PDB file of C-alpha atoms and ligand atoms in Angstrom:
ATOM      1  CA  MET A   3      -1.419 -18.255   4.576  1.00 50.00           C
ATOM      2  CA  SER A   4       0.378 -18.489   7.889  1.00 52.00           C
ATOM      3  CA  SER A   5       3.881 -18.033   9.240  1.00 70.00           C
ATOM      4  CA  PRO A   6       5.438 -19.904  12.176  1.00 73.00           C
ATOM      5  CA  GLU A   7       5.120 -16.752  14.300  1.00 83.00           C
ATOM      6  CA  LEU A   8       1.472 -15.982  13.495  1.00 94.00           C
ATOM      7  CA  ALA A   9      -1.656 -18.110  13.142  1.00 95.00           C
ATOM      8  CA  LYS A  10      -3.012 -15.900  10.371  1.00 97.00           C
ATOM      9  CA  ILE A  11      -1.474 -13.151   8.321  1.00 97.00           C
ATOM     10  CA  PRO A  12      -2.939 -10.745   5.786  1.00 98.00           C
ATOM     11  CA  ARG A  13      -2.651 -11.845   2.157  1.00 98.00           C
ATOM     12  CA  HIS A  14      -2.514  -8.186   1.212  1.00 99.00           C
ATOM     13  CA  LEU A  15      -1.037  -5.620   3.581  1.00 99.00           C
ATOM     14  CA  ALA A  16      -1.254  -1.942   2.654  1.00 99.00           C
ATOM     15  CA  VAL A  17       0.638   0.804   4.454  1.00 99.00           C
ATOM     16  CA  ILE A  18       0.109   4.563   4.610  1.00 99.00           C
ATOM     17  CA  MET A  19       3.681   5.583   5.377  1.00 99.00           C
ATOM     18  CA  ASP A  20       3.161   8.855   7.227  1.00 98.00           C
ATOM     19  CA  GLY A  21       5.211  11.003   9.597  1.00 98.00           C
ATOM     20  CA  ASN A  22       8.534  11.524   7.816  1.00 98.00           C
ATOM     21  CA  GLY A  23       8.292  15.310   8.124  1.00 98.00           C
ATOM     22  CA  ARG A  24       7.492  15.191  11.841  1.00 98.00           C
ATOM     23  CA  TRP A  25      10.371  12.752  12.435  1.00 98.00           C
ATOM     24  CA  ALA A  26      12.770  15.244  10.876  1.00 98.00           C
ATOM     25  CA  ARG A  27      11.245  18.302  12.573  1.00 98.00           C
ATOM     26  CA  ARG A  28      11.633  16.712  15.998  1.00 98.00           C
ATOM     27  CA  ARG A  29      15.331  16.450  15.288  1.00 98.00           C
ATOM     28  CA  GLY A  30      15.636  19.945  13.878  1.00 98.00           C
ATOM     29  CA  MET A  31      16.402  18.491  10.441  1.00 98.00           C
ATOM     30  CA  PRO A  32      14.953  19.347   7.014  1.00 98.00           C
ATOM     31  CA  ARG A  33      11.910  17.248   5.973  1.00 98.00           C
ATOM     32  CA  ILE A  34      13.905  15.432   3.311  1.00 98.00           C
ATOM     33  CA  MET A  35      16.015  13.773   6.028  1.00 98.00           C
ATOM     34  CA  GLY A  36      12.808  12.208   7.301  1.00 98.00           C
ATOM     35  CA  HIS A  37      12.058  10.878   3.817  1.00 98.00           C
ATOM     36  CA  ARG A  38      15.597   9.467   3.584  1.00 98.00           C
ATOM     37  CA  GLN A  39      15.151   7.679   6.892  1.00 98.00           C
ATOM     38  CA  GLY A  40      11.749   6.527   5.647  1.00 98.00           C
ATOM     39  CA  VAL A  41      13.423   4.588   2.838  1.00 98.00           C
ATOM     40  CA  LYS A  42      15.253   2.516   5.471  1.00 98.00           C
ATOM     41  CA  ALA A  43      11.902   1.645   7.036  1.00 98.00           C
ATOM     42  CA  VAL A  44      10.656   0.627   3.569  1.00 98.00           C
ATOM     43  CA  ARG A  45      13.582  -1.763   3.141  1.00 98.00           C
ATOM     44  CA  GLN A  46      13.011  -3.374   6.542  1.00 98.00           C
ATOM     45  CA  THR A  47       9.274  -3.701   5.950  1.00 98.00           C
ATOM     46  CA  VAL A  48       9.666  -5.247   2.494  1.00 98.00           C
ATOM     47  CA  THR A  49      12.144  -7.825   3.797  1.00 98.00           C
ATOM     48  CA  ALA A  50      10.029  -8.698   6.838  1.00 98.00           C
ATOM     49  CA  CYS A  51       6.828  -9.038   4.796  1.00 98.00           C
ATOM     50  CA  ARG A  52       8.497 -11.354   2.311  1.00 98.00           C
ATOM     51  CA  GLU A  53       9.928 -13.493   5.095  1.00 98.00           C
ATOM     52  CA  LEU A  54       6.511 -13.719   6.760  1.00 98.00           C
ATOM     53  CA  GLY A  55       4.837 -14.891   3.547  1.00 97.00           C
ATOM     54  CA  ILE A  56       2.668 -11.849   2.803  1.00 98.00           C
ATOM     55  CA  GLU A  57       1.577 -12.077  -0.857  1.00 98.00           C
ATOM     56  CA  VAL A  58       1.054  -8.398  -1.641  1.00 99.00           C
ATOM     57  CA  LEU A  59       2.497  -5.352   0.085  1.00 99.00           C
ATOM     58  CA  THR A  60       1.121  -2.027  -1.130  1.00 99.00           C
ATOM     59  CA  LEU A  61       2.987   1.080   0.009  1.00 99.00           C
ATOM     60  CA  TYR A  62       1.403   4.514  -0.297  1.00 99.00           C
ATOM     61  CA  ALA A  63       4.516   6.397  -1.337  1.00 98.00           C
ATOM     62  CA  PHE A  64       3.133   9.517  -3.050  1.00 99.00           C
ATOM     63  CA  SER A  65      -0.446  10.714  -3.302  1.00 99.00           C
ATOM     64  CA  LYS A  66      -2.022  12.774  -6.059  1.00 98.00           C
ATOM     65  CA  GLU A  67      -2.412  15.513  -3.428  1.00 98.00           C
ATOM     66  CA  ASN A  68       1.305  15.374  -2.574  1.00 98.00           C
ATOM     67  CA  TRP A  69       2.006  17.219  -5.871  1.00 98.00           C
ATOM     68  CA  ASN A  70       0.805  20.309  -3.965  1.00 98.00           C
ATOM     69  CA  ARG A  71       3.850  20.238  -1.669  1.00 98.00           C
ATOM     70  CA  PRO A  72       6.734  22.692  -2.185  1.00 98.00           C
ATOM     71  CA  LYS A  73       8.588  22.003  -5.438  1.00 98.00           C
ATOM     72  CA  ASP A  74      11.875  21.198  -3.646  1.00 98.00           C
ATOM     73  CA  GLU A  75      10.236  18.499  -1.564  1.00 98.00           C
ATOM     74  CA  VAL A  76       8.508  16.942  -4.586  1.00 98.00           C
ATOM     75  CA  THR A  77      11.798  16.892  -6.518  1.00 98.00           C
ATOM     76  CA  ALA A  78      13.609  15.347  -3.558  1.00 98.00           C
ATOM     77  CA  LEU A  79      10.934  12.658  -3.224  1.00 98.00           C
ATOM     78  CA  MET A  80      11.136  11.822  -6.939  1.00 98.00           C
ATOM     79  CA  ASP A  81      14.939  11.605  -6.691  1.00 98.00           C
ATOM     80  CA  LEU A  82      14.628   9.294  -3.686  1.00 98.00           C
ATOM     81  CA  LEU A  83      12.183   7.094  -5.580  1.00 98.00           C
ATOM     82  CA  TYR A  84      14.573   6.842  -8.533  1.00 98.00           C
ATOM     83  CA  GLU A  85      17.482   6.001  -6.210  1.00 98.00           C
ATOM     84  CA  TYR A  86      15.408   3.394  -4.396  1.00 98.00           C
ATOM     85  CA  LEU A  87      14.426   1.658  -7.624  1.00 98.00           C
ATOM     86  CA  GLU A  88      17.992   1.676  -8.884  1.00 98.00           C
ATOM     87  CA  ARG A  89      19.469   0.412  -5.619  1.00 98.00           C
ATOM     88  CA  GLU A  90      16.857  -2.234  -4.835  1.00 98.00           C
ATOM     89  CA  LEU A  91      16.636  -4.050  -8.169  1.00 98.00           C
ATOM     90  CA  ASN A  92      19.251  -6.657  -7.221  1.00 98.00           C
ATOM     91  CA  GLU A  93      17.663  -7.201  -3.833  1.00 97.00           C
ATOM     92  CA  MET A  94      14.265  -7.693  -5.502  1.00 98.00           C
ATOM     93  CA  LEU A  95      15.725 -10.204  -7.949  1.00 98.00           C
ATOM     94  CA  LYS A  96      17.530 -12.055  -5.144  1.00 98.00           C
ATOM     95  CA  ASN A  97      14.370 -12.248  -3.033  1.00 98.00           C
ATOM     96  CA  GLY A  98      11.835 -13.030  -5.748  1.00 98.00           C
ATOM     97  CA  ILE A  99       9.969  -9.726  -5.395  1.00 98.00           C
ATOM     98  CA  ARG A 100       7.828  -8.507  -8.272  1.00 98.00           C
ATOM     99  CA  LEU A 101       7.391  -4.755  -8.511  1.00 99.00           C
ATOM    100  CA  GLU A 102       4.079  -3.250  -9.565  1.00 98.00           C
ATOM    101  CA  ALA A 103       2.679   0.273  -9.402  1.00 99.00           C
ATOM    102  CA  ILE A 104      -0.741   1.911  -9.148  1.00 99.00           C
ATOM    103  CA  GLY A 105      -1.699   5.524  -9.704  1.00 99.00           C
ATOM    104  CA  GLU A 106      -1.124   8.076 -12.432  1.00 98.00           C
ATOM    105  CA  ILE A 107       2.302   6.844 -13.426  1.00 98.00           C
ATOM    106  CA  ASP A 108       2.327   9.075 -16.515  1.00 98.00           C
ATOM    107  CA  GLN A 109       2.501  12.108 -14.182  1.00 98.00           C
ATOM    108  CA  LEU A 110       5.897  11.044 -12.782  1.00 98.00           C
ATOM    109  CA  PRO A 111       9.108  12.518 -14.225  1.00 98.00           C
ATOM    110  CA  GLN A 112      10.132  10.716 -17.434  1.00 98.00           C
ATOM    111  CA  LYS A 113      13.319   9.366 -15.866  1.00 98.00           C
ATOM    112  CA  VAL A 114      11.368   7.812 -12.970  1.00 98.00           C
ATOM    113  CA  GLN A 115       8.778   6.344 -15.342  1.00 99.00           C
ATOM    114  CA  GLU A 116      11.498   4.664 -17.369  1.00 98.00           C
ATOM    115  CA  LYS A 117      13.254   3.271 -14.297  1.00 98.00           C
ATOM    116  CA  LEU A 118       9.955   2.019 -12.908  1.00 98.00           C
ATOM    117  CA  ALA A 119       9.081   0.293 -16.189  1.00 98.00           C
ATOM    118  CA  ALA A 120      12.533  -1.309 -16.346  1.00 98.00           C
ATOM    119  CA  VAL A 121      12.362  -2.671 -12.785  1.00 98.00           C
ATOM    120  CA  MET A 122       8.802  -3.914 -13.296  1.00 98.00           C
ATOM    121  CA  GLU A 123       9.897  -5.700 -16.465  1.00 98.00           C
ATOM    122  CA  SER A 124      13.027  -7.235 -14.854  1.00 98.00           C
ATOM    123  CA  THR A 125      11.058  -8.526 -11.867  1.00 98.00           C
ATOM    124  CA  SER A 126       7.903  -9.586 -13.731  1.00 98.00           C
ATOM    125  CA  SER A 127       8.437 -13.326 -13.345  1.00 98.00           C
ATOM    126  CA  ASN A 128       9.246 -13.165  -9.605  1.00 98.00           C
ATOM    127  CA  LYS A 129       6.834 -15.079  -7.409  1.00 98.00           C
ATOM    128  CA  GLU A 130       7.687 -14.576  -3.722  1.00 98.00           C
ATOM    129  CA  MET A 131       5.830 -11.308  -3.112  1.00 98.00           C
ATOM    130  CA  ILE A 132       4.322  -8.410  -5.031  1.00 99.00           C
ATOM    131  CA  LEU A 133       5.600  -5.020  -3.929  1.00 99.00           C
ATOM    132  CA  ASN A 134       2.983  -2.587  -5.175  1.00 99.00           C
ATOM    133  CA  LEU A 135       3.876   1.103  -5.023  1.00 99.00           C
ATOM    134  CA  ALA A 136       1.068   3.671  -4.987  1.00 99.00           C
ATOM    135  CA  LEU A 137       2.553   6.642  -6.849  1.00 99.00           C
ATOM    136  CA  SER A 138       0.710   9.809  -7.795  1.00 99.00           C
ATOM    137  CA  TYR A 139      -2.188   7.776  -6.488  1.00 99.00           C
ATOM    138  CA  GLY A 140      -5.655   8.946  -5.503  1.00 99.00           C
ATOM    139  CA  GLY A 141      -8.532   6.596  -4.778  1.00 99.00           C
ATOM    140  CA  ARG A 142     -11.247   8.849  -6.211  1.00 98.00           C
ATOM    141  CA  ALA A 143      -9.276   9.460  -9.399  1.00 98.00           C
ATOM    142  CA  GLU A 144      -8.711   5.711  -9.748  1.00 99.00           C
ATOM    143  CA  ILE A 145     -12.458   5.087  -9.502  1.00 99.00           C
ATOM    144  CA  ALA A 146     -13.164   7.868 -12.020  1.00 98.00           C
ATOM    145  CA  ARG A 147     -10.655   6.322 -14.457  1.00 98.00           C
ATOM    146  CA  ALA A 148     -12.309   2.916 -14.034  1.00 98.00           C
ATOM    147  CA  VAL A 149     -15.713   4.473 -14.783  1.00 98.00           C
ATOM    148  CA  GLN A 150     -14.270   6.062 -17.944  1.00 98.00           C
ATOM    149  CA  LYS A 151     -12.899   2.729 -19.171  1.00 98.00           C
ATOM    150  CA  ILE A 152     -16.207   0.990 -18.497  1.00 98.00           C
ATOM    151  CA  ALA A 153     -18.191   3.763 -20.210  1.00 98.00           C
ATOM    152  CA  GLN A 154     -15.953   3.496 -23.266  1.00 98.00           C
ATOM    153  CA  LYS A 155     -16.629  -0.253 -23.436  1.00 98.00           C
ATOM    154  CA  CYS A 156     -20.377   0.407 -23.122  1.00 98.00           C
ATOM    155  CA  VAL A 157     -20.258   2.913 -25.969  1.00 98.00           C
ATOM    156  CA  ALA A 158     -18.277   0.417 -28.077  1.00 98.00           C
ATOM    157  CA  GLY A 159     -20.978  -2.195 -27.344  1.00 98.00           C
ATOM    158  CA  GLU A 160     -18.563  -4.518 -25.498  1.00 98.00           C
ATOM    159  CA  ILE A 161     -20.463  -4.325 -22.194  1.00 98.00           C
ATOM    160  CA  ARG A 162     -24.147  -3.752 -21.464  1.00 98.00           C
ATOM    161  CA  PRO A 163     -24.845  -1.311 -18.552  1.00 98.00           C
ATOM    162  CA  GLU A 164     -26.748  -4.078 -16.687  1.00 98.00           C
ATOM    163  CA  GLU A 165     -23.532  -6.095 -16.614  1.00 98.00           C
ATOM    164  CA  ILE A 166     -21.768  -3.509 -14.456  1.00 98.00           C
ATOM    165  CA  ASP A 167     -21.353  -4.988 -10.997  1.00 98.00           C
ATOM    166  CA  GLU A 168     -18.806  -4.755  -8.162  1.00 98.00           C
ATOM    167  CA  ASN A 169     -16.501  -7.312  -9.742  1.00 98.00           C
ATOM    168  CA  LEU A 170     -16.510  -5.515 -13.072  1.00 98.00           C
ATOM    169  CA  VAL A 171     -15.660  -2.212 -11.394  1.00 98.00           C
ATOM    170  CA  ALA A 172     -12.884  -3.905  -9.372  1.00 98.00           C
ATOM    171  CA  SER A 173     -11.437  -5.379 -12.559  1.00 98.00           C
ATOM    172  CA  HIS A 174     -11.067  -1.881 -14.065  1.00 98.00           C
ATOM    173  CA  LEU A 175      -9.217  -0.418 -11.074  1.00 99.00           C
ATOM    174  CA  ASP A 176      -5.423  -0.158 -11.025  1.00 99.00           C
ATOM    175  CA  THR A 177      -5.404  -3.032  -8.519  1.00 98.00           C
ATOM    176  CA  ALA A 178      -7.198  -5.426 -10.918  1.00 98.00           C
ATOM    177  CA  GLY A 179      -6.145  -8.986 -10.155  1.00 98.00           C
ATOM    178  CA  LEU A 180      -4.908  -8.223  -6.632  1.00 98.00           C
ATOM    179  CA  PRO A 181      -6.849  -9.268  -3.531  1.00 98.00           C
ATOM    180  CA  ASP A 182      -8.348  -6.427  -1.467  1.00 98.00           C
ATOM    181  CA  PRO A 183      -6.129  -5.311   1.424  1.00 98.00           C
ATOM    182  CA  ASP A 184      -6.865  -7.342   4.554  1.00 98.00           C
ATOM    183  CA  LEU A 185      -5.035  -4.877   6.756  1.00 98.00           C
ATOM    184  CA  ILE A 186      -4.190  -1.204   6.326  1.00 99.00           C
ATOM    185  CA  ILE A 187      -1.541   0.225   8.642  1.00 99.00           C
ATOM    186  CA  ARG A 188      -1.162   3.978   9.033  1.00 99.00           C
ATOM    187  CA  THR A 189       1.777   5.392  10.940  1.00 99.00           C
ATOM    188  CA  SER A 190       2.025   8.704  12.823  1.00 98.00           C
ATOM    189  CA  GLY A 191      -1.438   8.615  14.359  1.00 98.00           C
ATOM    190  CA  GLU A 192      -3.590  10.307  11.726  1.00 98.00           C
ATOM    191  CA  MET A 193      -7.087   8.767  11.693  1.00 98.00           C
ATOM    192  CA  ARG A 194      -7.863   9.028   7.996  1.00 98.00           C
ATOM    193  CA  LEU A 195      -7.420   7.223   4.699  1.00 98.00           C
ATOM    194  CA  SER A 196      -6.168  10.282   2.755  1.00 98.00           C
ATOM    195  CA  ASN A 197      -7.677   9.021  -0.526  1.00 99.00           C
ATOM    196  CA  PHE A 198      -6.032   5.580  -0.291  1.00 99.00           C
ATOM    197  CA  LEU A 199      -7.672   2.471  -1.825  1.00 99.00           C
ATOM    198  CA  LEU A 200     -11.195   3.821  -1.271  1.00 98.00           C
ATOM    199  CA  PHE A 201     -12.994   1.045  -3.153  1.00 98.00           C
ATOM    200  CA  GLN A 202     -10.695  -1.779  -2.069  1.00 98.00           C
ATOM    201  CA  SER A 203     -10.689  -0.908   1.663  1.00 98.00           C
ATOM    202  CA  ALA A 204     -14.423  -1.653   2.157  1.00 98.00           C
ATOM    203  CA  TYR A 205     -13.652  -4.471   4.631  1.00 98.00           C
ATOM    204  CA  SER A 206      -9.998  -3.883   5.439  1.00 98.00           C
ATOM    205  CA  GLU A 207      -8.981  -3.960   9.077  1.00 98.00           C
ATOM    206  CA  LEU A 208      -7.410  -0.652  10.104  1.00 98.00           C
ATOM    207  CA  TYR A 209      -4.411  -0.333  12.393  1.00 98.00           C
ATOM    208  CA  ILE A 210      -3.139   3.095  13.353  1.00 98.00           C
ATOM    209  CA  THR A 211       0.037   3.577  15.343  1.00 98.00           C
ATOM    210  CA  SER A 212       1.513   6.799  16.684  1.00 98.00           C
ATOM    211  CA  THR A 213       4.974   5.564  15.622  1.00 98.00           C
ATOM    212  CA  LEU A 214       6.359   7.784  12.867  1.00 99.00           C
ATOM    213  CA  TRP A 215       7.191   5.996   9.609  1.00 99.00           C
ATOM    214  CA  PRO A 216      11.001   6.360   9.886  1.00 98.00           C
ATOM    215  CA  ASP A 217      10.819   4.545  13.255  1.00 98.00           C
ATOM    216  CA  PHE A 218       8.687   1.696  11.879  1.00 98.00           C
ATOM    217  CA  ASP A 219      10.572  -1.585  11.971  1.00 98.00           C
ATOM    218  CA  ARG A 220      10.055  -5.342  12.141  1.00 98.00           C
ATOM    219  CA  GLN A 221       8.969  -5.140  15.782  1.00 98.00           C
ATOM    220  CA  GLU A 222       6.324  -2.509  14.955  1.00 98.00           C
ATOM    221  CA  LEU A 223       5.141  -4.648  12.038  1.00 98.00           C
ATOM    222  CA  MET A 224       4.816  -7.689  14.305  1.00 98.00           C
ATOM    223  CA  LYS A 225       2.724  -5.619  16.758  1.00 98.00           C
ATOM    224  CA  ALA A 226       0.325  -4.724  13.938  1.00 98.00           C
ATOM    225  CA  LEU A 227       0.168  -8.308  12.689  1.00 98.00           C
ATOM    226  CA  LYS A 228      -0.441  -9.638  16.219  1.00 98.00           C
ATOM    227  CA  GLU A 229      -3.346  -7.212  16.512  1.00 98.00           C
ATOM    228  CA  PHE A 230      -4.677  -8.372  13.117  1.00 98.00           C
ATOM    229  CA  GLU A 231      -4.412 -11.985  14.314  1.00 98.00           C
ATOM    230  CA  ARG A 232      -6.780 -11.128  17.205  1.00 97.00           C
ATOM    231  CA  ARG A 233      -9.353  -9.323  15.057  1.00 96.00           C
ATOM    232  CA  GLU A 234     -12.572 -11.087  14.180  1.00 94.00           C
ATOM    233  CA  ARG A 235     -13.577 -10.163  10.645  1.00 93.00           C
ATOM    234  CA  ARG A 236     -17.329 -10.440  10.414  1.00 95.00           C
ATOM    235  CA  PHE A 237     -18.080  -9.000   6.951  1.00 95.00           C
ATOM    236  CA  GLY A 238     -21.557  -8.022   8.158  1.00 95.00           C
ATOM    237  CA  ARG A 239     -22.385 -11.432   9.629  1.00 94.00           C
ATOM    238  CA  ILE A 240     -22.821 -12.073  13.368  1.00 91.00           C
ATOM    239  CA  GLY A 241     -19.813 -12.842  15.543  1.00 88.00           C
ATOM    240  CA  ARG A 242     -18.404 -16.372  15.770  1.00 81.00           C
ATOM    241  CA  SER A 243     -18.909 -16.676  19.543  1.00 81.00           C
ATOM    242  CA  PHE A 244     -22.451 -15.286  19.269  1.00 81.00           C
ATOM    243  CA  ALA A 245     -23.280 -17.772  16.484  1.00 83.00           C
ATOM    244  CA  GLN A 246     -21.900 -20.644  18.609  1.00 86.00           C
ATOM    245  CA  ALA A 247     -23.999 -19.534  21.589  1.00 85.00           C
ATOM    246  CA  CYS A 248     -27.133 -19.455  19.383  1.00 85.00           C
ATOM    247  CA  THR A 249     -26.401 -22.976  18.108  1.00 86.00           C
ATOM    248  CA  ALA A 250     -25.887 -24.215  21.683  1.00 86.00           C
ATOM    249  CA  ILE A 251     -29.221 -22.718  22.835  1.00 85.00           C
ATOM    250  CA  ALA A 252     -31.069 -24.165  19.843  1.00 86.00           C
ATOM    251  CA  SER A 253     -29.740 -27.715  20.340  1.00 79.00           C
TER     252      SER A 253
HETATM  253  C1  LIG B  22       4.889  10.699   4.539  1.00 96.42           C
HETATM  254  O1  LIG B  22       5.412  11.589   5.477  1.00 96.42           O
HETATM  255  C2  LIG B  22       5.604  10.760   3.210  1.00 96.42           C
HETATM  256  C3  LIG B  22       4.802  11.291   2.109  1.00 96.42           C
HETATM  257  C4  LIG B  22       3.565  11.691   2.201  1.00 96.42           C
HETATM  258  C5  LIG B  22       5.459  11.386   0.822  1.00 96.42           C
HETATM  259  P1  LIG B  22       4.983  13.124   5.500  1.00 96.42           P
HETATM  260  O2  LIG B  22       5.913  13.877   4.621  1.00 96.42           O
HETATM  261  O3  LIG B  22       3.554  13.287   5.189  1.00 96.42           O
HETATM  262  O4  LIG B  22       5.279  13.471   7.018  1.00 96.42           O
HETATM  263  P2  LIG B  22       4.423  14.425   7.967  1.00 96.42           P
HETATM  264  O5  LIG B  22       3.008  13.930   7.929  1.00 96.42           O
HETATM  265  O6  LIG B  22       4.560  15.815   7.436  1.00 96.42           O
HETATM  266  O7  LIG B  22       5.049  14.237   9.309  1.00 96.42           O
HETATM  267  C1  LIG B  23      -0.730  10.294   2.891  1.00 96.42           C
HETATM  268  O1  LIG B  23       0.018  11.102   3.727  1.00 96.42           O
HETATM  269  C2  LIG B  23       0.006  10.021   1.622  1.00 96.42           C
HETATM  270  C3  LIG B  23       1.182   9.160   1.750  1.00 96.42           C
HETATM  271  C4  LIG B  23       1.564   8.545   2.826  1.00 96.42           C
HETATM  272  C5  LIG B  23       1.941   8.990   0.536  1.00 96.42           C
HETATM  273  P1  LIG B  23      -0.187  12.699   3.772  1.00 96.42           P
HETATM  274  O2  LIG B  23       0.733  13.223   4.788  1.00 96.42           O
HETATM  275  O3  LIG B  23      -0.061  13.245   2.407  1.00 96.42           O
HETATM  276  O4  LIG B  23      -1.703  12.809   4.225  1.00 96.42           O
HETATM  277  P2  LIG B  23      -2.497  13.989   4.926  1.00 96.42           P
HETATM  278  O5  LIG B  23      -2.213  15.229   4.145  1.00 96.42           O
HETATM  279  O6  LIG B  23      -1.996  14.104   6.331  1.00 96.42           O
HETATM  280  O7  LIG B  23      -3.923  13.558   4.893  1.00 96.42           O
HETATM  281 MG1  LIG B  24       1.894  13.359   6.345  1.00 96.42          MG
END
């Protein structure tokens, strides 16, 4: 896949949207104002990614660990999620965006679960881009759930233990059917994955910016994609220029 502006773009871009609280604190505002502003950055990013031809955009919106935040903040985040889903449905339909979700969806408030299911159903035949929301998501828990499903199939005699390989594990994760993320962006400077896509990120390129999520816009996205364009992905092999030099010496 390529866009006129970039020679290569990620098929799957995943984003750890971090820094909403700090954005608000710097302005002397309550944390929730940072989350509100963060939704604007989500809208801009979704639109830009679709225009650039990215196939899958995964947004880490709420981690399993985020349930440990103060109750008021959790409630506010759930309300924002509901509002976002309600407000964006038409935009998703207009732009051919299919909504999907990963994580422990059954832990979300009933009202949010229903809205999520309705939007996923309404957008299920859209083909322009998959917007995949990671909600109540934890990478370790996702792997543990996959192991449970596989073990159940073994017990039922549907799979033999020797048949368990990387592809089989991948096909039991919440992201089954999606390509692995080519690029993971994390905003606000933290150098960690925070339990995000642990299995799928094995060979993802990482891009960390000190920009706080509410300030992330199309220009910031282009900076990350330009950097990705320059990266040489080796997947354990030797570098392209080194391989060329070896060939030249040998001939
Ligand atoms: C990211 O911003 C949003 C969520 C995790 C839901 P934070 O709320 O983590 O912002 P900081 O890290 O406290 O600045
Ligand atoms: C990661 O951000 C989770 C999301 C962006 C949804 P956190 O702010 O929760 O991560 P830590 O606590 O700094 O690792
Ligand atoms: Mg944070």
